[in-house]
Amino acid sequence: MKRNKITIIGAGSVGATCAHWAASKELGDIVLFDVVEGIPQGKALDLMQAAPVEGYDCNIMGTNNYEDTAGSDIAVITAGIPRKPGMSREELIGTNSKIVSEAAKNIAVHSPNAFIIVVTNPLDVMVYAAYKASGFSSKRVFGMAGVLDSARFRTFIALELGVSFEDVSAFVMGGHGDEMVPLVRYSYAGGIPIDKLISKERIDAIVERTRKGGAEIINHLKNGSAYYAPSASVIQMAEAVLKNKKRILPVAAYLNGEYGEKDLYFGVPAIIGGDGIEKVIEIDINEDERAALKKSIQSVRDVLVMLDY
Ligand code: APR
Protein backbone atom coordinates (compact mmCIF):
# COMPACT_ATOMS: atom_id res chain seq x y z
CA MET A 1 0.00 0.00 0.00
CA LYS A 2 1.27 3.41 -0.97
CA ARG A 3 2.07 5.81 1.84
CA ASN A 4 0.93 9.41 1.71
CA LYS A 5 3.55 11.82 0.44
CA ILE A 6 3.95 15.25 1.93
CA THR A 7 6.19 17.82 0.30
CA ILE A 8 7.34 20.87 2.17
CA ILE A 9 8.70 23.71 0.08
CA GLY A 10 11.10 25.79 2.15
CA ALA A 11 13.20 23.90 4.68
CA GLY A 12 13.58 26.81 7.08
CA SER A 13 12.20 27.01 10.61
CA VAL A 14 8.52 26.50 9.75
CA GLY A 15 9.18 23.94 7.00
CA ALA A 16 11.53 21.75 9.00
CA THR A 17 9.27 21.85 12.04
CA CYS A 18 6.31 20.84 9.82
CA ALA A 19 8.38 17.82 8.83
CA HIS A 20 9.03 17.11 12.50
CA TRP A 21 5.32 17.14 13.47
CA ALA A 22 4.30 15.18 10.34
CA ALA A 23 6.89 12.51 11.08
CA SER A 24 5.92 12.21 14.72
CA LYS A 25 2.31 11.67 13.61
CA GLU A 26 3.42 9.23 10.89
CA LEU A 27 1.36 11.08 8.30
CA GLY A 28 3.42 9.78 5.39
CA ASP A 29 6.75 10.05 3.61
CA ILE A 30 8.18 13.55 3.63
CA VAL A 31 10.15 15.54 1.08
CA LEU A 32 11.83 18.74 2.22
CA PHE A 33 12.64 21.04 -0.68
CA ASP A 34 14.73 24.21 -0.60
CA VAL A 35 16.76 26.29 -3.03
CA VAL A 36 19.70 26.30 -0.63
CA GLU A 37 21.86 23.24 -1.16
CA GLY A 38 22.54 21.05 1.85
CA ILE A 39 19.95 22.49 4.25
CA PRO A 40 17.03 20.23 3.27
CA GLN A 41 19.33 17.21 2.92
CA GLY A 42 20.92 17.77 6.33
CA LYS A 43 17.66 18.44 8.17
CA ALA A 44 15.91 15.47 6.51
CA LEU A 45 18.72 13.09 7.41
CA ASP A 46 18.80 14.39 10.98
CA LEU A 47 15.01 13.89 11.32
CA MET A 48 15.22 10.39 9.87
CA GLN A 49 17.89 9.50 12.42
CA ALA A 50 15.37 10.35 15.15
CA ALA A 51 13.03 7.66 13.76
CA PRO A 52 14.54 4.69 15.67
CA VAL A 53 14.35 6.72 18.88
CA GLU A 54 10.87 8.15 18.37
CA GLY A 55 9.53 5.07 16.60
CA TYR A 56 8.06 6.57 13.45
CA ASP A 57 8.21 4.84 10.09
CA CYS A 58 8.45 7.26 7.24
CA ASN A 59 11.09 8.22 4.76
CA ILE A 60 12.29 11.79 4.97
CA MET A 61 14.38 13.15 2.13
CA GLY A 62 15.83 16.55 1.40
CA THR A 63 16.24 17.87 -2.11
CA ASN A 64 16.85 20.85 -4.40
CA ASN A 65 15.10 19.13 -7.28
CA TYR A 66 11.34 19.39 -7.84
CA GLU A 67 11.30 16.01 -9.57
CA ASP A 68 11.74 14.39 -6.15
CA THR A 69 8.44 15.92 -5.03
CA ALA A 70 6.45 14.10 -7.76
CA GLY A 71 3.15 12.52 -6.79
CA SER A 72 2.72 14.37 -3.51
CA ASP A 73 -0.66 14.32 -1.79
CA ILE A 74 -0.02 17.49 0.17
CA ALA A 75 2.36 20.32 -0.62
CA VAL A 76 3.06 22.92 2.05
CA ILE A 77 4.58 26.20 0.86
CA THR A 78 6.67 27.93 3.52
CA ALA A 79 9.28 29.27 1.12
CA GLY A 80 9.98 32.94 1.33
CA ILE A 81 11.82 35.51 3.31
CA PRO A 82 10.62 35.96 6.90
CA ARG A 83 9.39 39.22 8.38
CA LYS A 84 12.08 41.17 10.25
CA PRO A 85 11.36 43.30 13.38
CA GLY A 86 9.47 46.44 12.36
CA MET A 87 8.76 45.13 8.86
CA SER A 88 5.10 44.83 7.87
CA ARG A 89 3.80 41.68 6.21
CA GLU A 90 2.87 43.84 3.25
CA GLU A 91 6.49 44.78 2.56
CA LEU A 92 7.24 41.17 1.91
CA ILE A 93 4.84 40.89 -0.98
CA GLY A 94 7.08 41.51 -3.96
CA THR A 95 9.70 38.91 -3.15
CA ASN A 96 7.45 36.33 -1.62
CA SER A 97 4.81 36.32 -4.35
CA LYS A 98 7.47 35.37 -6.91
CA ILE A 99 8.80 32.60 -4.68
CA VAL A 100 5.32 31.23 -3.90
CA SER A 101 4.16 31.36 -7.53
CA GLU A 102 7.25 29.48 -8.67
CA ALA A 103 6.65 26.84 -5.99
CA ALA A 104 2.96 26.48 -6.90
CA LYS A 105 3.76 26.08 -10.61
CA ASN A 106 6.23 23.33 -9.85
CA ILE A 107 3.78 21.56 -7.58
CA ALA A 108 1.15 21.67 -10.34
CA VAL A 109 3.59 20.13 -12.82
CA HIS A 110 4.92 17.36 -10.58
CA SER A 111 1.94 16.69 -8.28
CA PRO A 112 -1.21 17.48 -10.24
CA ASN A 113 -3.45 15.91 -7.58
CA ALA A 114 -1.93 17.61 -4.54
CA PHE A 115 -3.58 19.88 -2.02
CA ILE A 116 -1.56 23.05 -1.43
CA ILE A 117 -1.35 24.63 2.01
CA VAL A 118 0.32 28.04 1.94
CA VAL A 119 2.06 29.50 5.01
CA THR A 120 4.23 32.24 3.50
CA ASN A 121 3.30 35.80 4.46
CA PRO A 122 1.49 38.04 3.72
CA LEU A 123 -0.68 34.97 3.94
CA ASP A 124 -4.04 35.76 2.37
CA VAL A 125 -2.43 37.28 -0.69
CA MET A 126 0.21 34.56 -1.03
CA VAL A 127 -2.54 31.91 -1.13
CA TYR A 128 -4.17 33.86 -3.92
CA ALA A 129 -0.85 33.89 -5.80
CA ALA A 130 -0.49 30.12 -5.32
CA TYR A 131 -4.07 29.55 -6.49
CA LYS A 132 -3.50 31.52 -9.68
CA ALA A 133 -0.08 30.03 -10.39
CA SER A 134 -1.16 26.42 -9.80
CA GLY A 135 -4.34 26.58 -11.87
CA PHE A 136 -5.87 24.19 -9.28
CA SER A 137 -9.45 24.30 -8.05
CA SER A 138 -9.77 26.68 -5.10
CA LYS A 139 -10.91 23.71 -2.97
CA ARG A 140 -7.38 22.37 -3.23
CA VAL A 141 -5.47 25.56 -2.40
CA PHE A 142 -5.80 27.15 1.01
CA GLY A 143 -3.84 28.98 3.63
CA MET A 144 -2.85 28.36 7.23
CA ALA A 145 -3.41 31.31 9.50
CA GLY A 146 -6.70 30.96 11.35
CA VAL A 147 -5.70 27.77 13.16
CA LEU A 148 -2.61 29.55 14.45
CA ASP A 149 -4.36 32.80 15.35
CA SER A 150 -7.09 30.80 17.09
CA ALA A 151 -4.51 28.70 18.92
CA ARG A 152 -2.94 31.89 20.24
CA PHE A 153 -6.35 33.19 21.30
CA ARG A 154 -7.13 29.86 23.01
CA THR A 155 -3.76 29.84 24.75
CA PHE A 156 -4.24 33.30 26.23
CA ILE A 157 -7.81 32.49 27.37
CA ALA A 158 -6.65 29.28 29.06
CA LEU A 159 -3.75 31.09 30.75
CA GLU A 160 -6.10 33.84 31.96
CA LEU A 161 -8.48 31.31 33.50
CA GLY A 162 -5.83 28.88 34.69
CA VAL A 163 -7.67 26.02 32.97
CA SER A 164 -6.72 23.29 30.52
CA PHE A 165 -5.86 24.44 27.00
CA GLU A 166 -7.93 21.50 25.80
CA ASP A 167 -11.12 22.95 27.23
CA VAL A 168 -10.93 26.25 25.42
CA SER A 169 -12.49 26.57 22.00
CA ALA A 170 -12.35 29.89 20.27
CA PHE A 171 -11.74 31.17 16.83
CA VAL A 172 -10.38 34.02 14.86
CA MET A 173 -11.72 35.10 11.50
CA GLY A 174 -10.31 37.49 8.96
CA GLY A 175 -7.03 38.19 7.29
CA HIS A 176 -3.78 37.15 8.95
CA GLY A 177 -2.79 40.64 10.00
CA ASP A 178 -3.32 43.25 12.66
CA GLU A 179 -6.98 43.56 11.59
CA MET A 180 -7.80 39.90 12.29
CA VAL A 181 -11.08 39.38 14.15
CA PRO A 182 -11.00 37.20 17.29
CA LEU A 183 -14.65 36.27 17.82
CA VAL A 184 -15.35 36.62 21.53
CA ARG A 185 -19.02 35.65 21.11
CA TYR A 186 -17.97 32.27 19.69
CA SER A 187 -15.37 31.53 22.37
CA TYR A 188 -15.93 29.08 25.19
CA ALA A 189 -14.14 27.47 28.11
CA GLY A 190 -15.67 24.10 28.95
CA GLY A 191 -18.77 25.13 27.00
CA ILE A 192 -19.19 28.37 29.01
CA PRO A 193 -19.05 31.64 27.01
CA ILE A 194 -15.84 33.44 27.98
CA ASP A 195 -17.61 36.74 28.68
CA LYS A 196 -19.28 34.97 31.63
CA LEU A 197 -15.85 34.12 33.05
CA ILE A 198 -13.52 36.99 32.11
CA SER A 199 -14.01 40.76 32.53
CA LYS A 200 -14.44 42.93 29.44
CA GLU A 201 -11.12 44.72 30.09
CA ARG A 202 -9.22 41.45 30.27
CA ILE A 203 -10.97 40.10 27.17
CA ASP A 204 -10.01 43.27 25.29
CA ALA A 205 -6.39 42.79 26.37
CA ILE A 206 -6.44 39.14 25.26
CA VAL A 207 -7.91 40.09 21.88
CA GLU A 208 -5.18 42.68 21.42
CA ARG A 209 -2.44 40.25 22.43
CA THR A 210 -3.84 37.70 19.96
CA ARG A 211 -3.77 40.25 17.14
CA LYS A 212 -0.15 41.03 17.93
CA GLY A 213 0.73 37.39 18.64
CA GLY A 214 3.18 37.07 15.78
CA ALA A 215 4.90 40.38 16.50
CA GLU A 216 5.34 39.47 20.18
CA ILE A 217 7.39 36.45 19.16
CA ILE A 218 9.39 38.34 16.53
CA ASN A 219 10.30 40.90 19.18
CA HIS A 220 11.63 38.14 21.42
CA LEU A 221 13.49 36.25 18.71
CA LYS A 222 14.88 39.40 17.02
CA ASN A 223 16.00 37.33 14.07
CA GLY A 224 13.14 35.23 12.74
CA SER A 225 9.49 34.58 13.43
CA ALA A 226 7.35 31.94 15.14
CA TYR A 227 7.53 28.36 13.94
CA TYR A 228 6.41 25.77 16.49
CA ALA A 229 2.75 26.79 16.62
CA PRO A 230 2.57 27.73 12.91
CA SER A 231 3.91 24.35 11.84
CA ALA A 232 1.70 22.42 14.29
CA SER A 233 -1.27 24.27 12.80
CA VAL A 234 -0.27 23.34 9.25
CA ILE A 235 0.01 19.70 10.15
CA GLN A 236 -3.40 19.71 11.82
CA MET A 237 -4.84 20.89 8.49
CA ALA A 238 -2.83 18.34 6.49
CA GLU A 239 -4.07 15.60 8.79
CA ALA A 240 -7.68 16.75 8.32
CA VAL A 241 -7.28 16.26 4.56
CA LEU A 242 -5.27 13.04 4.61
CA LYS A 243 -7.62 11.36 7.11
CA ASN A 244 -10.77 12.94 5.64
CA LYS A 245 -11.61 14.17 9.12
CA LYS A 246 -14.19 16.85 8.17
CA ARG A 247 -12.76 19.19 10.76
CA ILE A 248 -14.21 22.64 11.17
CA LEU A 249 -11.17 24.88 11.13
CA PRO A 250 -10.58 28.53 10.37
CA VAL A 251 -8.70 28.68 7.09
CA ALA A 252 -7.76 31.17 4.40
CA ALA A 253 -10.32 29.98 1.84
CA TYR A 254 -11.38 31.28 -1.54
CA LEU A 255 -14.61 33.24 -1.28
CA ASN A 256 -17.04 33.13 -4.15
CA GLY A 257 -19.95 35.08 -2.73
CA GLU A 258 -19.69 33.89 0.87
CA TYR A 259 -19.73 36.78 3.35
CA GLY A 260 -20.63 38.98 0.37
CA GLU A 261 -17.11 38.73 -1.09
CA LYS A 262 -15.83 37.38 -4.38
CA ASP A 263 -12.42 36.46 -5.75
CA LEU A 264 -10.65 36.81 -2.42
CA TYR A 265 -8.80 34.51 -0.02
CA PHE A 266 -9.84 35.31 3.53
CA GLY A 267 -9.92 33.61 6.92
CA VAL A 268 -13.27 31.90 7.49
CA PRO A 269 -14.46 28.71 9.19
CA ALA A 270 -14.66 25.78 6.79
CA ILE A 271 -15.06 22.03 6.73
CA ILE A 272 -11.76 20.43 5.78
CA GLY A 273 -11.67 16.84 4.62
CA GLY A 274 -10.56 14.56 1.84
CA ASP A 275 -11.76 16.99 -0.83
CA GLY A 276 -9.90 19.91 0.72
CA ILE A 277 -12.14 22.87 1.53
CA GLU A 278 -15.45 21.06 1.44
CA LYS A 279 -17.62 23.91 2.61
CA VAL A 280 -17.17 27.47 3.81
CA ILE A 281 -19.40 27.98 6.83
CA GLU A 282 -21.22 31.29 7.00
CA ILE A 283 -21.84 32.19 10.62
CA ASP A 284 -24.16 34.78 11.99
CA ILE A 285 -22.22 37.97 12.75
CA ASN A 286 -23.39 41.10 14.53
CA GLU A 287 -22.84 44.68 13.44
CA ASP A 288 -19.56 45.19 15.33
CA GLU A 289 -18.14 41.96 13.97
CA ARG A 290 -19.24 42.85 10.46
CA ALA A 291 -17.50 46.24 10.73
CA ALA A 292 -14.31 44.58 12.00
CA LEU A 293 -14.42 42.01 9.19
CA LYS A 294 -14.92 44.75 6.59
CA LYS A 295 -11.78 46.47 7.87
CA SER A 296 -9.86 43.22 7.67
CA ILE A 297 -11.16 42.50 4.15
CA GLN A 298 -10.07 45.95 3.07
CA SER A 299 -6.57 45.43 4.44
CA VAL A 300 -6.26 42.17 2.47
CA ARG A 301 -7.60 43.83 -0.68
CA ASP A 302 -5.13 46.72 -0.25
CA VAL A 303 -2.28 44.20 -0.48
CA LEU A 304 -3.95 42.11 -3.17
CA VAL A 305 -3.90 45.01 -5.61
CA MET A 306 -0.12 45.06 -5.29
CA LEU A 307 0.07 41.49 -6.56
CA ASP A 308 1.51 41.27 -10.01
CA TYR A 309 -0.02 38.20 -11.67
N1 APR B 1 12.12 27.88 -3.25
C1 APR B 1 12.22 27.10 -2.14
N2 APR B 1 12.65 27.56 -0.96
C2 APR B 1 12.97 28.85 -0.88
C3 APR B 1 12.89 29.73 -1.99
C4 APR B 1 12.43 29.18 -3.21
N3 APR B 1 12.34 29.94 -4.33
N4 APR B 1 13.29 30.96 -1.59
C5 APR B 1 13.59 30.87 -0.28
N5 APR B 1 13.41 29.60 0.15
C6 APR B 1 13.63 29.03 1.47
C7 APR B 1 14.81 29.64 2.20
O1 APR B 1 16.04 29.13 1.72
C8 APR B 1 14.53 29.21 3.63
O2 APR B 1 15.14 27.98 3.96
O3 APR B 1 12.54 29.27 2.32
C9 APR B 1 13.00 29.03 3.65
C10 APR B 1 12.29 30.00 4.58
O4 APR B 1 12.67 29.64 5.86
P1 APR B 1 12.95 30.70 7.03
O5 APR B 1 13.72 31.83 6.48
O6 APR B 1 13.47 29.94 8.20
O7 APR B 1 11.49 31.26 7.35
P2 APR B 1 10.39 30.60 8.32
O8 APR B 1 10.54 31.12 9.68
O9 APR B 1 10.38 29.14 8.09
O10 APR B 1 9.06 31.24 7.73
C11 APR B 1 8.57 30.87 6.46
O11 APR B 1 6.28 31.27 6.99
O12 APR B 1 5.22 32.14 8.84
C12 APR B 1 5.70 32.41 7.57
O13 APR B 1 6.30 34.75 7.68
C13 APR B 1 6.81 33.45 7.58
O14 APR B 1 6.77 33.81 5.22
C14 APR B 1 7.47 33.17 6.27
C15 APR B 1 7.33 31.66 6.13
GROMACS .gro file of N, CA, C and O and ligand atoms in nm, residues 9-16 33-36 39 43 66 77-83 89 92 96 98-100 102-103 119-122 126 144 148 176 224-227 230, ligand 1:
model
  208
    9ILE      N    1   0.784   2.282   0.085
    9ILE     CA    2   0.870   2.371   0.008
    9ILE      C    3   0.920   2.481   0.101
    9ILE      O    4   0.840   2.559   0.153
   10GLY      N    5   1.051   2.486   0.118
   10GLY     CA    6   1.110   2.579   0.215
   10GLY      C    7   1.146   2.501   0.339
   10GLY      O    8   1.057   2.461   0.416
   11ALA      N    9   1.276   2.474   0.355
   11ALA     CA   10   1.320   2.390   0.468
   11ALA      C   11   1.377   2.476   0.580
   11ALA      O   12   1.472   2.440   0.647
   12GLY      N   13   1.315   2.592   0.599
   12GLY     CA   14   1.358   2.681   0.708
   12GLY      C   15   1.293   2.638   0.839
   12GLY      O   16   1.262   2.520   0.859
   13SER      N   17   1.271   2.735   0.927
   13SER     CA   18   1.220   2.701   1.061
   13SER      C   19   1.081   2.639   1.054
   13SER      O   20   1.055   2.535   1.116
   14VAL      N   21   0.989   2.703   0.980
   14VAL     CA   22   0.852   2.650   0.975
   14VAL      C   23   0.851   2.517   0.898
   14VAL      O   24   0.791   2.419   0.943
   15GLY      N   25   0.919   2.513   0.784
   15GLY     CA   26   0.918   2.394   0.700
   15GLY      C   27   0.974   2.272   0.772
   15GLY      O   28   0.912   2.164   0.774
   16ALA      N   29   1.089   2.289   0.833
   16ALA     CA   30   1.153   2.175   0.900
   16ALA      C   31   1.069   2.129   1.019
   16ALA      O   32   1.060   2.008   1.046
   33PHE      N   33   1.201   2.041   0.048
   33PHE     CA   34   1.264   2.104  -0.068
   33PHE      C   35   1.310   2.245  -0.031
   33PHE      O   36   1.240   2.318   0.039
   34ASP      N   37   1.427   2.282  -0.079
   34ASP     CA   38   1.473   2.421  -0.060
   34ASP      C   39   1.566   2.457  -0.175
   34ASP      O   40   1.623   2.369  -0.239
   35VAL      N   41   1.580   2.587  -0.199
   35VAL     CA   42   1.676   2.629  -0.303
   35VAL      C   43   1.820   2.624  -0.251
   35VAL      O   44   1.914   2.614  -0.328
   36VAL      N   45   1.835   2.634  -0.121
   36VAL     CA   46   1.970   2.630  -0.063
   36VAL      C   47   2.017   2.486  -0.059
   36VAL      O   48   1.947   2.398  -0.008
   39ILE      N   49   2.086   2.230   0.310
   39ILE     CA   50   1.995   2.249   0.425
   39ILE      C   51   1.884   2.144   0.427
   39ILE      O   52   1.866   2.076   0.530
   43LYS      N   53   1.876   1.849   0.720
   43LYS     CA   54   1.766   1.844   0.817
   43LYS      C   55   1.686   1.714   0.801
   43LYS      O   56   1.642   1.655   0.900
   66TYR      N   57   1.279   1.958  -0.792
   66TYR     CA   58   1.134   1.939  -0.784
   66TYR      C   59   1.089   1.800  -0.829
   66TYR      O   60   0.982   1.754  -0.790
   77ILE      N   61   0.364   2.517   0.133
   77ILE     CA   62   0.458   2.620   0.086
   77ILE      C   63   0.494   2.713   0.202
   77ILE      O   64   0.411   2.791   0.249
   78THR      N   65   0.617   2.701   0.248
   78THR     CA   66   0.667   2.793   0.352
   78THR      C   67   0.780   2.879   0.296
   78THR      O   68   0.835   2.961   0.368
   79ALA      N   69   0.813   2.857   0.170
   79ALA     CA   70   0.928   2.927   0.112
   79ALA      C   71   0.904   3.077   0.108
   79ALA      O   72   0.795   3.123   0.079
   80GLY      N   73   1.008   3.149   0.137
   80GLY     CA   74   0.998   3.294   0.133
   80GLY      C   75   1.101   3.355   0.225
   80GLY      O   76   1.184   3.284   0.282
   81ILE      N   77   1.094   3.486   0.233
   81ILE     CA   78   1.182   3.551   0.331
   81ILE      C   79   1.095   3.588   0.451
   81ILE      O   80   0.982   3.632   0.435
   82PRO      N   81   1.145   3.566   0.573
   82PRO     CA   82   1.062   3.596   0.690
   82PRO      C   83   1.058   3.746   0.722
   82PRO      O   84   1.143   3.821   0.678
   83ARG      N   85   0.955   3.782   0.797
   83ARG     CA   86   0.939   3.922   0.838
   83ARG      C   87   1.043   3.958   0.944
   83ARG      O   88   1.062   3.884   1.040
   89ARG      N   89   0.397   4.284   0.709
   89ARG     CA   90   0.380   4.168   0.621
   89ARG      C   91   0.372   4.216   0.476
   89ARG      O   92   0.419   4.151   0.385
   92LEU      N   93   0.666   4.242   0.241
   92LEU     CA   94   0.724   4.117   0.191
   92LEU      C   95   0.668   4.075   0.056
   92LEU      O   96   0.720   3.984  -0.008
   96ASN      N   97   0.809   3.760  -0.195
   96ASN     CA   98   0.745   3.633  -0.162
   96ASN      C   99   0.644   3.586  -0.266
   96ASN      O  100   0.627   3.465  -0.286
   98LYS      N  101   0.671   3.606  -0.584
   98LYS     CA  102   0.747   3.537  -0.691
   98LYS      C  103   0.787   3.397  -0.645
   98LYS      O  104   0.774   3.299  -0.718
   99ILE      N  105   0.836   3.389  -0.522
   99ILE     CA  106   0.880   3.260  -0.468
   99ILE      C  107   0.762   3.161  -0.459
   99ILE      O  108   0.772   3.046  -0.501
  100VAL      N  109   0.650   3.211  -0.409
  100VAL     CA  110   0.532   3.123  -0.390
  100VAL      C  111   0.475   3.079  -0.525
  100VAL      O  112   0.438   2.963  -0.543
  102GLU      N  113   0.633   3.047  -0.807
  102GLU     CA  114   0.725   2.948  -0.867
  102GLU      C  115   0.703   2.811  -0.801
  102GLU      O  116   0.696   2.708  -0.869
  103ALA      N  117   0.688   2.810  -0.670
  103ALA     CA  118   0.665   2.684  -0.599
  103ALA      C  119   0.534   2.620  -0.645
  103ALA      O  120   0.528   2.500  -0.674
  119VAL      N  121   0.175   2.893   0.369
  119VAL     CA  122   0.206   2.950   0.501
  119VAL      C  123   0.278   3.085   0.486
  119VAL      O  124   0.276   3.169   0.575
  120THR      N  125   0.341   3.104   0.372
  120THR     CA  126   0.423   3.224   0.350
  120THR      C  127   0.339   3.352   0.365
  120THR      O  128   0.226   3.359   0.317
  121ASN      N  129   0.397   3.451   0.427
  121ASN     CA  130   0.330   3.580   0.446
  121ASN      C  131   0.366   3.680   0.337
  121ASN      O  132   0.472   3.671   0.278
  122PRO      N  133   0.280   3.780   0.309
  122PRO     CA  134   0.149   3.804   0.372
  122PRO      C  135   0.047   3.700   0.324
  122PRO      O  136   0.017   3.692   0.205
  126MET      N  137  -0.066   3.563  -0.050
  126MET     CA  138   0.021   3.456  -0.103
  126MET      C  139  -0.061   3.333  -0.144
  126MET      O  140  -0.028   3.265  -0.240
  144MET      N  141  -0.285   2.857   0.578
  144MET     CA  142  -0.285   2.836   0.723
  144MET      C  143  -0.258   2.968   0.793
  144MET      O  144  -0.152   3.025   0.778
  148LEU      N  145  -0.366   2.896   1.360
  148LEU     CA  146  -0.261   2.955   1.445
  148LEU      C  147  -0.315   3.071   1.528
  148LEU      O  148  -0.294   3.077   1.650
  176HIS      N  149  -0.486   3.740   0.799
  176HIS     CA  150  -0.378   3.715   0.895
  176HIS      C  151  -0.295   3.843   0.906
  176HIS      O  152  -0.191   3.856   0.845
  224GLY      N  153   1.399   3.637   1.312
  224GLY     CA  154   1.314   3.523   1.274
  224GLY      C  155   1.178   3.535   1.338
  224GLY      O  156   1.156   3.618   1.427
  225SER      N  157   1.085   3.451   1.290
  225SER     CA  158   0.949   3.458   1.343
  225SER      C  159   0.906   3.321   1.396
  225SER      O  160   0.982   3.224   1.389
  226ALA      N  161   0.784   3.316   1.447
  226ALA     CA  162   0.735   3.194   1.514
  226ALA      C  163   0.737   3.073   1.421
  226ALA      O  164   0.720   3.087   1.300
  227TYR      N  165   0.759   2.957   1.478
  227TYR     CA  166   0.753   2.836   1.394
  227TYR      C  167   0.693   2.713   1.459
  227TYR      O  168   0.636   2.630   1.390
  230PRO      N  169   0.298   2.772   1.433
  230PRO     CA  170   0.257   2.773   1.291
  230PRO      C  171   0.266   2.635   1.227
  230PRO      O  172   0.174   2.591   1.156
  310APR     N1  173   1.212   2.788  -0.325
  310APR     C1  174   1.222   2.710  -0.214
  310APR     N2  175   1.265   2.756  -0.096
  310APR     C2  176   1.297   2.885  -0.088
  310APR     C3  177   1.289   2.973  -0.199
  310APR     C4  178   1.243   2.918  -0.321
  310APR     N3  179   1.234   2.994  -0.433
  310APR     N4  180   1.329   3.096  -0.159
  310APR     C5  181   1.359   3.087  -0.028
  310APR     N5  182   1.341   2.960   0.015
  310APR     C6  183   1.363   2.903   0.147
  310APR     C7  184   1.481   2.964   0.220
  310APR     O1  185   1.604   2.913   0.172
  310APR     C8  186   1.453   2.921   0.363
  310APR     O2  187   1.514   2.798   0.396
  310APR     O3  188   1.254   2.927   0.232
  310APR     C9  189   1.300   2.903   0.365
  310APR    C10  190   1.229   3.000   0.458
  310APR     O4  191   1.267   2.964   0.586
  310APR     P1  192   1.295   3.070   0.703
  310APR     O5  193   1.372   3.183   0.648
  310APR     O6  194   1.347   2.994   0.820
  310APR     O7  195   1.149   3.126   0.735
  310APR     P2  196   1.039   3.060   0.832
  310APR     O8  197   1.054   3.112   0.968
  310APR     O9  198   1.038   2.914   0.809
  310APR    O10  199   0.906   3.124   0.773
  310APR    C11  200   0.857   3.087   0.646
  310APR    O11  201   0.628   3.127   0.699
  310APR    O12  202   0.522   3.214   0.884
  310APR    C12  203   0.570   3.241   0.757
  310APR    O13  204   0.630   3.475   0.768
  310APR    C13  205   0.681   3.345   0.758
  310APR    O14  206   0.677   3.381   0.522
  310APR    C14  207   0.747   3.317   0.627
  310APR    C15  208   0.733   3.166   0.613
   0.00000   0.00000   0.00000
